[in-house]
Amino acid sequence: KTTMKANLLPFLSVLITATNNQFTEAFTPSSLQNHRLATTRSTTTSLSAADQDMFVDKTATHSSVTTYYGETLQKTSDLLTNACCTAARPAPQIAEAISNIHPDVIQKYYGCGFCVPDEVQGMTILDLGCGAGRDVYIASQLVGEKGRVIGVDMTEEQLKVAKDTQGYHADKFGFDNVEFHLGLIEKLDDIPSLKDGSVDIIISNCVINLCPDKEAVLKSCHRLLKPGGELYFSDVYASRRVPKELREDEVLWGECLSGALYWNDFQNLGRKCGFKDVRLVEDAPITVENKAVQKKIEDMGHADLEFFSATYRLFQLDCLEPHCEDYGQAVIYKGTIPRFESGWALDDHHYMEKGKVFPVCGNTFNMLKETRFEKHFDFIGDWSTHYGIFDGCGTSMPFSSSAANGGVSTKGGGGGGGACC
């Protein structure tokens, strides 16, 4: 995984250094190319302790972000940090799509990943915080003439670029399947054309962290998605809750850092909003190097605060369980997803080779069977027998006295004993 780097101007009041610590387990660098198959799932904790930490002045934040992205930033190189930059090389089909996009749109791109998933032909895609429209016009080419892409952004200057180049892209692609709306992504109800259960896929690229009411965004996403649809997005996350003094820095908020959610708060918020199993697709550390800023942050006591660029997928499936349970099921990938004839990855720990029986938990089984991916798999097993938590996928058994953990009781300082004694 490539580490992203950038130098900051000395006048920035605060930033971060990247150091290893115990809070970043959900962002352990992974590689889909290396087909890593194991990960550790985080347990659910209450959001109540985070409510005060996540509060911000919504009106002031909207005004600040609108000014920053509408007036302060005129091109990608105006960014002061690397958080809103994509370091990874795009896949060939994405690179080809980008080559067809107007230079004015490319110049105003401020994303942190490539957030269009696989198998989108003919789909309806909603892009939250579409900016000047780069990802809208990428998705436009991928969904094709029978698909539809909707962009929403609150910055008029950005949307003007997207709309002014709409005719250019229609001529370039041979069809016009996009539309743009001015609005807040926390208030998608205000856009009449967005109906409940009308969208196949929702994407967003380094924008939700800029939003002061993230819960409202996720609830709207769950409502707008069709059953089996998904929210697939790239954003910035923190290894711990971002301190107040950082959240109050307008530049760092605009640079996609101060608004970053602590990863565990995000996962719990996703579950609260109806997305029962939040899946990490890929991640990379955001490392910003500046000696003066680093010293200041260390003096403030925040040297261990880390930020990550990560892509998540959240399926709208009521049949999912809070944890990954084992029903003795398996799938066989047919090798039929375009460009992935040899194997395909659902997320950072489910890479499935063509023709190979691949044991899965109940949630993964449903993520494949109850979605647009069903035709690409054969399915083995049913729901008749439950074998406990899925080893290596769900939350591990917490009790040391379980057979799986060695069968040694920790009660009274030794083994043995029985029942409630």
Coordinates of C-alpha atoms in Angstrom, one line a residue:
K1 CA 0.0 0.0 0.0
T2 CA 1.5 3.3 -1.0
T3 CA 1.8 5.9 1.7
M4 CA 0.6 9.4 0.7
K5 CA 2.8 12.3 1.6
A6 CA 2.7 16.1 1.3
N7 CA 4.3 19.1 2.9
L8 CA 2.3 21.6 4.8
L9 CA 2.8 25.4 5.0
P10 CA 4.2 26.3 8.5
F11 CA 1.2 28.6 9.3
L12 CA -1.2 25.6 9.7
S13 CA -2.1 25.5 13.3
V14 CA -2.4 21.8 13.7
L15 CA -1.9 18.5 12.1
I16 CA -0.8 14.9 12.7
T17 CA 2.0 12.5 12.6
A18 CA 1.5 8.9 11.7
T19 CA 2.7 6.4 14.4
N20 CA 1.7 2.9 15.2
N21 CA -0.8 2.5 18.0
Q22 CA -3.3 0.0 19.3
F23 CA -6.4 1.8 17.9
T24 CA -5.8 1.3 14.2
E25 CA -6.6 -2.4 13.9
A26 CA -9.4 -1.8 11.5
F27 CA -7.0 0.0 9.2
T28 CA -4.1 -2.5 9.1
P29 CA -2.6 -1.9 5.7
S30 CA -4.1 -4.6 3.3
S31 CA -3.6 -5.6 -0.2
L32 CA -6.2 -7.1 -2.5
Q33 CA -3.4 -8.1 -4.8
N34 CA -1.9 -10.2 -2.1
H35 CA -5.3 -11.9 -1.5
R36 CA -5.1 -11.4 2.2
L37 CA -7.9 -13.5 3.7
A38 CA -7.8 -12.7 7.4
T39 CA -8.9 -9.7 9.4
T40 CA -10.1 -8.7 12.9
R41 CA -13.6 -7.4 13.3
S42 CA -14.2 -4.6 15.8
T43 CA -16.8 -5.1 18.5
T44 CA -19.8 -2.8 18.8
T45 CA -19.6 0.0 21.4
S46 CA -22.0 2.7 22.3
L47 CA -22.0 6.0 20.5
S48 CA -23.2 7.9 23.6
A49 CA -19.7 8.7 24.7
A50 CA -18.9 10.2 21.3
D51 CA -22.0 12.4 21.0
Q52 CA -20.4 15.5 22.5
D53 CA -17.1 14.9 20.7
M54 CA -18.9 14.8 17.3
F55 CA -20.9 17.9 17.8
V56 CA -20.0 20.9 15.5
D57 CA -21.7 24.1 14.4
K58 CA -23.5 22.9 11.3
T59 CA -24.3 26.3 9.8
A60 CA -20.7 27.6 10.3
T61 CA -19.3 24.4 8.9
H62 CA -21.5 24.5 5.7
S63 CA -20.4 28.1 5.2
S64 CA -16.8 27.4 5.7
V65 CA -16.7 24.4 3.4
T66 CA -18.7 26.1 0.7
T67 CA -16.2 29.1 0.8
Y68 CA -13.2 26.8 0.9
Y69 CA -14.2 24.6 -2.1
G70 CA -16.0 27.3 -4.0
E71 CA -13.6 30.2 -3.7
T72 CA -10.3 29.3 -1.9
L73 CA -9.6 26.2 -4.0
Q74 CA -9.4 26.8 -7.7
K75 CA -7.5 23.7 -8.7
T76 CA -6.2 20.5 -7.1
S77 CA -2.7 21.9 -6.5
D78 CA -4.3 24.5 -4.1
L79 CA -4.8 21.8 -1.5
L80 CA -2.5 22.3 1.5
T81 CA -2.5 18.6 2.6
N82 CA -2.6 15.3 0.9
A83 CA -5.8 14.0 2.5
C84 CA -7.9 14.9 -0.5
C85 CA -5.5 13.4 -3.0
T86 CA -5.6 10.0 -4.7
A87 CA -2.2 8.4 -4.6
A88 CA -3.0 4.9 -6.0
R89 CA -2.9 4.3 -9.7
P90 CA -6.4 3.8 -11.1
A91 CA -7.5 0.5 -12.7
P92 CA -7.2 0.5 -16.5
Q93 CA -11.0 0.9 -17.1
I94 CA -11.0 3.9 -14.7
A95 CA -7.9 5.4 -16.3
E96 CA -9.6 5.1 -19.7
A97 CA -12.8 6.8 -18.4
I98 CA -10.8 9.6 -16.8
S99 CA -9.0 10.2 -20.1
N100 CA -12.4 11.1 -21.7
I101 CA -13.3 13.8 -19.0
H102 CA -12.9 17.5 -19.7
P103 CA -9.7 19.1 -18.2
D104 CA -11.7 21.7 -16.3
V105 CA -13.4 18.9 -14.3
I106 CA -10.1 17.0 -13.7
Q107 CA -8.5 20.2 -12.4
K108 CA -11.1 20.6 -9.7
Y109 CA -11.0 17.1 -8.4
Y110 CA -10.5 16.8 -4.6
G111 CA -11.2 13.1 -3.8
C112 CA -9.2 10.5 -1.9
G113 CA -10.0 7.3 -3.7
F114 CA -11.7 5.6 -6.7
C115 CA -15.2 4.9 -5.4
V116 CA -17.0 3.3 -8.3
P117 CA -17.5 -0.5 -7.6
D118 CA -17.6 -3.4 -10.0
E119 CA -20.7 -4.6 -12.0
V120 CA -22.5 -1.3 -12.5
Q121 CA -23.8 -1.6 -16.1
G122 CA -27.3 -0.3 -16.3
M123 CA -27.4 0.8 -12.7
T124 CA -28.7 4.1 -11.1
I125 CA -25.8 5.7 -9.2
L126 CA -26.0 8.7 -6.8
D127 CA -22.8 10.6 -6.1
L128 CA -22.9 12.6 -2.8
G129 CA -20.7 15.7 -2.9
C130 CA -20.0 15.3 -6.6
G131 CA -18.1 18.6 -6.9
A132 CA -17.2 19.4 -10.5
G133 CA -18.4 16.0 -11.6
R134 CA -15.3 13.8 -12.1
D135 CA -16.7 10.7 -10.5
V136 CA -20.2 11.3 -12.1
Y137 CA -18.6 11.3 -15.5
I138 CA -16.6 8.2 -14.7
A139 CA -19.7 6.4 -13.5
S140 CA -21.6 7.7 -16.5
Q141 CA -19.3 5.7 -18.8
L142 CA -19.4 2.6 -16.7
V143 CA -23.2 2.4 -16.3
G144 CA -23.7 3.0 -20.0
E145 CA -26.5 4.5 -21.9
K146 CA -29.2 2.5 -20.0
G147 CA -27.8 3.6 -16.6
R148 CA -28.3 6.9 -14.8
V149 CA -26.0 9.0 -12.6
I150 CA -27.1 11.7 -10.2
G151 CA -24.8 14.2 -8.7
V152 CA -25.5 16.3 -5.6
D153 CA -23.3 19.1 -4.2
M154 CA -23.8 22.3 -2.1
T155 CA -21.2 24.4 -3.9
E156 CA -22.5 26.4 -6.8
E157 CA -19.1 27.1 -8.3
Q158 CA -18.3 23.4 -8.5
L159 CA -21.6 22.5 -10.0
K160 CA -21.3 25.2 -12.6
V161 CA -18.2 23.4 -14.0
A162 CA -20.1 20.0 -14.0
K163 CA -23.1 21.5 -15.8
D164 CA -21.1 23.6 -18.2
T165 CA -19.2 20.5 -19.4
Q166 CA -22.3 18.2 -19.6
G167 CA -22.7 18.8 -23.4
Y168 CA -19.0 18.1 -24.0
H169 CA -19.3 14.8 -22.2
A170 CA -22.6 13.8 -23.9
D171 CA -20.8 14.3 -27.3
K172 CA -17.7 12.4 -26.1
F173 CA -19.7 9.4 -24.7
G174 CA -22.5 9.4 -27.3
F175 CA -25.2 9.7 -24.7
D176 CA -26.3 11.9 -21.8
N177 CA -27.3 10.0 -18.7
V178 CA -26.4 12.5 -15.9
E179 CA -28.1 15.1 -13.8
F180 CA -26.9 17.5 -11.2
H181 CA -28.6 19.0 -8.2
L182 CA -27.6 21.8 -5.8
G183 CA -28.3 20.7 -2.2
L184 CA -26.9 19.5 1.1
I185 CA -26.3 15.8 1.4
E186 CA -27.8 15.9 4.9
K187 CA -31.1 17.1 3.3
L188 CA -31.6 14.8 0.4
D189 CA -35.4 14.9 1.1
D190 CA -35.3 18.4 -0.4
I191 CA -34.5 17.0 -3.9
P192 CA -37.9 15.8 -5.2
S193 CA -36.5 13.4 -7.8
L194 CA -34.8 11.3 -5.2
K195 CA -37.4 8.7 -4.2
D196 CA -37.1 6.0 -1.5
G197 CA -35.7 2.8 -2.9
S198 CA -34.8 4.3 -6.2
V199 CA -31.0 4.0 -6.2
D200 CA -28.8 1.0 -6.9
I201 CA -25.5 2.4 -5.7
I202 CA -24.5 5.5 -3.7
I203 CA -20.9 6.7 -4.0
S204 CA -19.0 9.5 -2.3
N205 CA -15.4 10.6 -2.5
C206 CA -13.9 12.3 0.5
V207 CA -17.0 14.3 1.3
I208 CA -19.0 12.8 4.1
N209 CA -16.2 13.7 6.5
L210 CA -16.9 17.4 5.6
C211 CA -20.5 17.0 6.6
P212 CA -21.4 18.0 10.2
D213 CA -24.5 15.6 10.4
K214 CA -23.1 12.3 9.3
E215 CA -26.0 10.3 10.8
A216 CA -28.5 12.2 8.6
V217 CA -26.4 11.3 5.5
L218 CA -26.2 7.6 6.4
K219 CA -29.9 7.4 7.2
S220 CA -30.8 9.0 3.9
C221 CA -28.5 6.6 2.1
H222 CA -30.2 3.6 3.7
R223 CA -33.7 5.0 2.7
L224 CA -32.8 5.8 -0.9
L225 CA -31.1 2.5 -1.7
K226 CA -33.0 -0.4 -3.2
P227 CA -32.9 -3.7 -1.2
G228 CA -29.6 -5.2 -2.1
G229 CA -28.1 -1.9 -3.1
E230 CA -25.0 -0.5 -1.5
L231 CA -23.2 2.6 -0.3
Y232 CA -19.6 2.4 -1.6
F233 CA -17.4 5.3 -0.7
S234 CA -13.9 6.6 0.1
D235 CA -13.3 8.9 2.9
V236 CA -10.9 9.9 5.7
Y237 CA -11.0 8.3 9.2
A238 CA -9.1 8.9 12.4
S239 CA -7.4 6.4 14.8
R240 CA -9.2 8.1 17.7
R241 CA -11.8 10.9 18.2
V242 CA -10.4 14.1 16.8
P243 CA -9.8 16.7 19.6
K244 CA -11.8 19.9 19.7
E245 CA -8.9 22.2 18.9
L246 CA -8.4 20.3 15.6
R247 CA -12.1 20.2 14.8
E248 CA -12.3 24.0 15.2
D249 CA -9.6 24.6 12.5
E250 CA -11.4 25.6 9.3
V251 CA -8.5 24.9 7.0
L252 CA -8.0 21.4 8.4
W253 CA -11.7 20.8 8.2
G254 CA -11.7 21.9 4.6
E255 CA -8.7 19.7 4.0
C256 CA -10.8 16.6 5.0
L257 CA -8.9 16.0 8.3
S258 CA -10.7 17.6 11.2
G259 CA -14.1 16.2 10.3
A260 CA -12.8 12.6 10.1
L261 CA -14.7 10.2 12.2
Y262 CA -13.0 7.8 14.6
W263 CA -13.2 4.5 12.7
N264 CA -15.1 2.7 15.4
D265 CA -17.7 5.5 15.8
F266 CA -18.2 5.3 12.0
Q267 CA -18.8 1.5 12.1
N268 CA -21.2 1.8 15.0
L269 CA -23.0 4.8 13.3
G270 CA -23.4 2.7 10.2
R271 CA -25.1 -0.1 12.1
K272 CA -27.3 2.4 13.9
C273 CA -28.5 3.7 10.5
G274 CA -29.4 0.2 9.3
F275 CA -26.2 -1.0 7.7
K276 CA -25.6 -4.1 9.8
D277 CA -22.2 -5.3 8.5
V278 CA -19.8 -2.5 7.5
R279 CA -17.1 -3.9 5.2
L280 CA -13.6 -2.4 4.7
V281 CA -12.5 -2.7 1.0
E282 CA -9.1 -1.0 1.1
D283 CA -7.1 1.5 3.1
A284 CA -3.9 3.5 3.2
P285 CA -2.3 5.7 5.9
I286 CA -2.3 9.5 5.3
T287 CA 1.1 10.8 6.3
V288 CA 1.8 14.5 6.3
E289 CA 5.4 15.6 6.9
N290 CA 6.2 19.0 8.4
K291 CA 8.7 19.3 11.2
A292 CA 7.2 22.6 12.6
V293 CA 3.7 21.3 12.7
Q294 CA 4.8 17.9 14.0
K295 CA 6.5 19.5 17.0
K296 CA 3.5 21.6 17.7
I297 CA 1.1 18.6 17.6
E298 CA 3.5 16.7 19.9
D299 CA 3.5 19.6 22.3
M300 CA -0.3 19.6 22.3
G301 CA -0.3 15.9 23.2
H302 CA -1.7 14.6 19.9
A303 CA 1.3 13.0 18.3
D304 CA -0.3 9.5 18.1
L305 CA -3.4 10.7 16.2
E306 CA -3.4 9.0 12.8
F307 CA -5.6 9.5 9.7
F308 CA -6.4 7.0 7.0
S309 CA -7.9 7.0 3.5
A310 CA -10.3 4.1 3.4
T311 CA -13.0 2.7 1.1
Y312 CA -16.0 1.0 2.7
R313 CA -19.0 -0.8 1.3
L314 CA -22.3 -1.0 3.2
F315 CA -25.1 -3.1 1.8
Q316 CA -28.8 -2.3 2.3
L317 CA -29.8 -5.8 3.4
D318 CA -32.2 -6.4 6.3
C319 CA -31.2 -10.1 6.4
L320 CA -27.7 -9.3 7.7
E321 CA -26.7 -10.1 11.3
P322 CA -24.7 -7.9 13.6
H323 CA -21.8 -10.3 13.4
C324 CA -20.5 -12.9 11.0
E325 CA -22.2 -16.2 11.9
D326 CA -21.3 -19.7 10.6
Y327 CA -23.9 -21.8 8.9
G328 CA -21.5 -24.1 7.1
Q329 CA -22.0 -22.3 3.8
A330 CA -19.7 -21.7 0.8
V331 CA -19.6 -20.1 -2.6
I332 CA -17.9 -20.7 -5.9
Y333 CA -16.9 -17.8 -8.0
K334 CA -17.6 -18.4 -11.7
G335 CA -15.1 -15.9 -13.0
T336 CA -17.7 -13.9 -14.9
I337 CA -17.3 -10.4 -13.5
P338 CA -15.6 -8.4 -16.4
R339 CA -11.9 -7.9 -15.9
F340 CA -11.8 -10.4 -13.0
E341 CA -11.8 -13.7 -14.8
S342 CA -9.3 -15.3 -12.3
G343 CA -10.7 -14.0 -9.1
W344 CA -12.6 -11.2 -7.4
A345 CA -12.5 -9.5 -4.0
L346 CA -15.7 -8.5 -2.1
D347 CA -13.6 -6.7 0.5
D348 CA -10.2 -6.7 2.0
H349 CA -10.4 -10.3 3.3
H350 CA -12.7 -12.1 0.8
Y351 CA -10.7 -12.8 -2.4
M352 CA -12.4 -15.6 -4.2
E353 CA -10.6 -17.6 -6.9
K354 CA -12.5 -18.8 -9.9
G355 CA -13.8 -22.4 -9.4
K356 CA -12.6 -22.8 -5.8
V357 CA -15.0 -23.6 -3.0
F358 CA -14.8 -20.6 -0.6
P359 CA -16.3 -21.0 2.9
V360 CA -18.2 -17.9 4.0
C361 CA -20.2 -16.6 6.9
G362 CA -24.0 -16.0 6.6
N363 CA -23.5 -12.3 5.9
T364 CA -21.1 -12.8 3.1
F365 CA -23.4 -15.4 1.6
N366 CA -26.3 -12.9 1.6
M367 CA -24.1 -10.1 0.3
L368 CA -23.5 -12.2 -2.8
K369 CA -26.8 -14.0 -3.2
E370 CA -29.2 -11.1 -2.5
T371 CA -27.4 -8.5 -4.6
R372 CA -26.4 -7.9 -8.2
F373 CA -23.5 -10.3 -7.8
E374 CA -25.7 -13.4 -7.5
K375 CA -25.3 -14.5 -11.1
H376 CA -21.6 -14.7 -10.7
F377 CA -21.6 -17.4 -8.0
D378 CA -22.8 -20.9 -7.2
F379 CA -24.0 -21.2 -3.6
I380 CA -23.6 -24.2 -1.3
G381 CA -25.5 -24.8 1.9
D382 CA -28.6 -23.5 3.7
W383 CA -29.5 -22.0 7.1
S384 CA -30.6 -25.2 8.8
T385 CA -27.6 -25.5 11.2
H386 CA -25.8 -22.7 13.1
Y387 CA -22.1 -23.5 14.0
G388 CA -21.4 -20.3 16.1
I389 CA -19.3 -17.3 15.2
F390 CA -17.4 -17.6 11.9
D391 CA -13.7 -18.2 12.6
G392 CA -11.6 -15.4 11.2
C393 CA -14.5 -13.3 10.0
G394 CA -16.7 -12.5 12.9
T395 CA -16.0 -11.5 16.5
S396 CA -13.9 -14.2 18.2
M397 CA -15.3 -16.0 21.3
P398 CA -14.3 -13.8 24.2
F399 CA -14.1 -16.6 26.8
S400 CA -10.7 -18.1 27.5
S401 CA -12.4 -21.2 28.9
S402 CA -13.9 -22.1 25.5
A403 CA -12.5 -25.1 23.8
A404 CA -11.5 -22.9 20.9
N405 CA -9.3 -20.9 23.2
G406 CA -7.6 -23.8 25.0
G407 CA -10.3 -24.8 27.5
V408 CA -8.6 -23.1 30.4
S409 CA -10.8 -21.3 32.9
T410 CA -9.7 -17.9 34.1
K411 CA -12.1 -18.0 37.0
G412 CA -10.5 -18.3 40.4
G413 CA -7.0 -18.3 38.8
G414 CA -7.1 -21.8 37.3
G415 CA -8.9 -24.4 35.3
G416 CA -11.7 -26.7 36.2
G417 CA -15.0 -25.6 37.9
G418 CA -18.4 -25.8 36.4
A419 CA -21.7 -24.1 35.7
C420 CA -22.2 -20.8 37.6
C421 CA -19.5 -21.4 40.3

